[in-house]
Amino acid sequence: MKRVRDLVDGVLLLDKPVGLSSNDALIKAKRFMNAKKAGHTGTLDPFATGLLPLCFGEATKFSQDLLEADKTYLTTVHLGVRTDTGDTEGAVLETLPVTATVADIEAVLERFRGPIKQVPPMYSALKRDGKPLYEYAREGITLEREARDVVIHKLELVGYEAPFLKLAVTCSKGTYIRVLGEDIGAALGCGAHLNALRRTQVGALTTDHMVTLEALAAHGAPRELLAPVDALLSSFPSIILNDDLARRFLHGQRLPLGKEPSVAVPAQYEGRVRVYAADGRLLGTGLFGEYAILAPERLIATAA
């Protein structure tokens, strides 16, 4: 008999373990929750650990925001050793002596701060003709890849005990920390690969209240570990609507809130907002624009 899944809404801040793909971690968490619908918000490589926000039910409508969000990592770069994958899972291609000093490293790091260009690695999930690049790489095929624009907002030296270089990185979407580590190693003249990678922040979400798969499996009521759907929306201003306006909002109507003195609106702001009913229910997100007009964007189906 086919297992009946439940409608579960919320966000799980999972501490992904090493050796597990993001999709495998999602499948395990979804099974523990007995959830009907779930998705993750951007992958972590199997060798990486740390914050992997998992969205359940209505929260999946807002997962795209985290895909677009900046991310923060702690990483250990192993200088002097190049691998074909850029991390510990690959075969060693070259070993070189490491002579870099802290001053050398600081000078090189400065070159990678701000807007930079990165060539995506062959061992990545990017697709060419419907086939992931890593499949080509496993067949010994190397394809030309266009450099992409990314932004390194923060790149700090946390520690250096040769040949291991510890860095804290905050970066834009689409940044490959493996490639960053390799490029830093190349700039130092000794090559490098990532020895460890841990994600500590995605957008406004941090490692506070992260949960391991073991804790999830052992919890008698795992859904109690879920954060509410609006945990994904905390960076947006909020608007609270009275019952009549809430009903109209859920029916897709644009609302001229400048004519509603009972509704507090964000001052001098245009953009996305989170919208609530008077009783605290999240109704969804809206676009707040010129003349204080609120237009529905993504609505919570269970709010009606």
CSV table of C-alpha atoms in Angstrom, one decimal, residues 152-270:
chain,number,residue,atom,x,y,z
A,152,ILE,CA,32.9,38.1,-2.9
A,153,HIS,CA,31.5,40.4,-0.2
A,154,LYS,CA,33.8,39.2,2.5
A,155,LEU,CA,37.0,37.2,2.4
A,156,GLU,CA,38.9,37.0,5.7
A,157,LEU,CA,41.9,35.1,6.8
A,158,VAL,CA,40.9,33.1,9.9
A,159,GLY,CA,44.1,31.1,10.4
A,160,TYR,CA,47.2,29.8,8.6
A,161,GLU,CA,49.2,26.8,9.5
A,162,ALA,CA,50.9,25.7,6.3
A,163,PRO,CA,49.7,24.1,4.2
A,164,PHE,CA,46.2,24.7,5.6
A,165,LEU,CA,44.6,28.1,5.1
A,166,LYS,CA,41.3,28.9,6.9
A,167,LEU,CA,39.0,31.5,5.4
A,168,ALA,CA,35.6,33.1,6.1
A,169,VAL,CA,33.7,33.9,2.9
A,170,THR,CA,30.5,35.7,2.2
A,171,CYS,CA,29.5,35.6,-1.5
A,172,SER,CA,26.8,36.1,-4.0
A,173,LYS,CA,24.7,33.3,-5.5
A,174,GLY,CA,26.5,31.2,-8.1
A,175,THR,CA,29.9,31.4,-6.3
A,176,TYR,CA,31.9,28.1,-6.2
A,177,ILE,CA,34.1,28.1,-3.1
A,178,ARG,CA,36.0,25.2,-4.6
A,179,VAL,CA,37.0,27.4,-7.5
A,180,LEU,CA,37.8,30.3,-5.2
A,181,GLY,CA,40.2,28.0,-3.3
A,182,GLU,CA,41.8,26.7,-6.4
A,183,ASP,CA,42.2,30.3,-7.8
A,184,ILE,CA,43.8,31.5,-4.6
A,185,GLY,CA,46.2,28.6,-4.7
A,186,ALA,CA,47.1,29.3,-8.3
A,187,ALA,CA,47.7,33.0,-7.4
A,188,LEU,CA,50.0,31.9,-4.7
A,189,GLY,CA,51.9,29.7,-7.2
A,190,CYS,CA,51.3,26.4,-5.4
A,191,GLY,CA,47.8,25.2,-6.3
A,192,ALA,CA,45.2,24.2,-3.8
A,193,HIS,CA,42.0,22.2,-3.1
A,194,LEU,CA,39.3,22.5,-0.5
A,195,ASN,CA,39.9,20.3,2.6
A,196,ALA,CA,36.7,21.3,4.4
A,197,LEU,CA,33.7,23.5,3.8
A,198,ARG,CA,30.9,24.5,6.2
A,199,ARG,CA,28.0,26.9,5.3
A,200,THR,CA,27.0,29.1,8.2
A,201,GLN,CA,24.5,31.5,6.8
A,202,VAL,CA,22.0,31.7,3.9
A,203,GLY,CA,20.3,35.1,3.5
A,204,ALA,CA,19.1,36.0,7.0
A,205,LEU,CA,19.1,32.4,8.2
A,206,THR,CA,22.0,31.4,10.5
A,207,THR,CA,23.2,28.2,12.3
A,208,ASP,CA,21.1,29.1,15.3
A,209,HIS,CA,18.5,26.4,15.9
A,210,MET,CA,20.1,24.0,13.3
A,211,VAL,CA,19.0,20.4,13.6
A,212,THR,CA,21.0,17.2,12.7
A,213,LEU,CA,19.4,14.3,11.0
A,214,GLU,CA,20.1,12.2,14.1
A,215,ALA,CA,18.2,14.7,16.3
A,216,LEU,CA,15.3,14.7,13.8
A,217,ALA,CA,15.1,10.9,13.8
A,218,ALA,CA,15.2,10.7,17.6
A,219,HIS,CA,12.5,13.4,18.2
A,220,GLY,CA,9.1,12.1,19.1
A,221,ALA,CA,7.4,15.0,17.2
A,222,PRO,CA,9.9,16.2,14.6
A,223,ARG,CA,7.5,18.8,13.2
A,224,GLU,CA,8.0,20.8,16.4
A,225,LEU,CA,11.5,21.5,15.1
A,226,LEU,CA,10.2,23.4,12.0
A,227,ALA,CA,10.5,27.1,11.9
A,228,PRO,CA,7.4,28.9,10.5
A,229,VAL,CA,7.1,29.7,6.8
A,230,ASP,CA,7.8,33.4,7.3
A,231,ALA,CA,11.3,32.5,8.6
A,232,LEU,CA,12.2,32.8,5.0
A,233,LEU,CA,10.8,36.3,4.7
A,234,SER,CA,12.2,38.1,7.8
A,235,SER,CA,14.2,40.6,5.7
A,236,PHE,CA,11.1,42.1,4.2
A,237,PRO,CA,8.9,44.7,5.8
A,238,SER,CA,5.5,43.5,7.1
A,239,ILE,CA,2.0,44.8,6.5
A,240,ILE,CA,-1.1,43.8,8.6
A,241,LEU,CA,-4.5,43.9,6.9
A,242,ASN,CA,-7.9,44.0,8.5
A,243,ASP,CA,-10.3,41.1,7.7
A,244,ASP,CA,-11.9,42.8,4.7
A,245,LEU,CA,-8.6,43.7,3.1
A,246,ALA,CA,-7.2,40.3,3.8
A,247,ARG,CA,-10.1,38.7,2.0
A,248,ARG,CA,-9.6,40.9,-1.0
A,249,PHE,CA,-5.8,40.3,-1.0
A,250,LEU,CA,-6.3,36.5,-1.0
A,251,HIS,CA,-8.7,37.0,-4.0
A,252,GLY,CA,-5.8,38.6,-5.9
A,253,GLN,CA,-7.0,42.2,-5.7
A,254,ARG,CA,-4.6,45.2,-5.7
A,255,LEU,CA,-5.2,47.3,-2.6
A,256,PRO,CA,-4.7,51.1,-2.5
A,257,LEU,CA,-3.5,51.2,1.1
A,258,GLY,CA,-2.9,55.0,1.1
A,259,LYS,CA,-6.6,55.3,1.5
A,260,GLU,CA,-6.7,52.9,4.5
A,261,PRO,CA,-5.7,54.9,7.6
A,262,SER,CA,-6.0,51.8,9.8
A,263,VAL,CA,-3.2,50.0,7.9
A,264,ALA,CA,0.4,50.9,8.8
A,265,VAL,CA,2.6,50.9,5.7
A,266,PRO,CA,6.4,51.0,5.3
A,267,ALA,CA,7.6,54.6,4.9
A,268,GLN,CA,9.4,55.5,1.7
A,269,TYR,CA,9.7,51.9,0.6
A,270,GLU,CA,8.9,50.1,-2.6
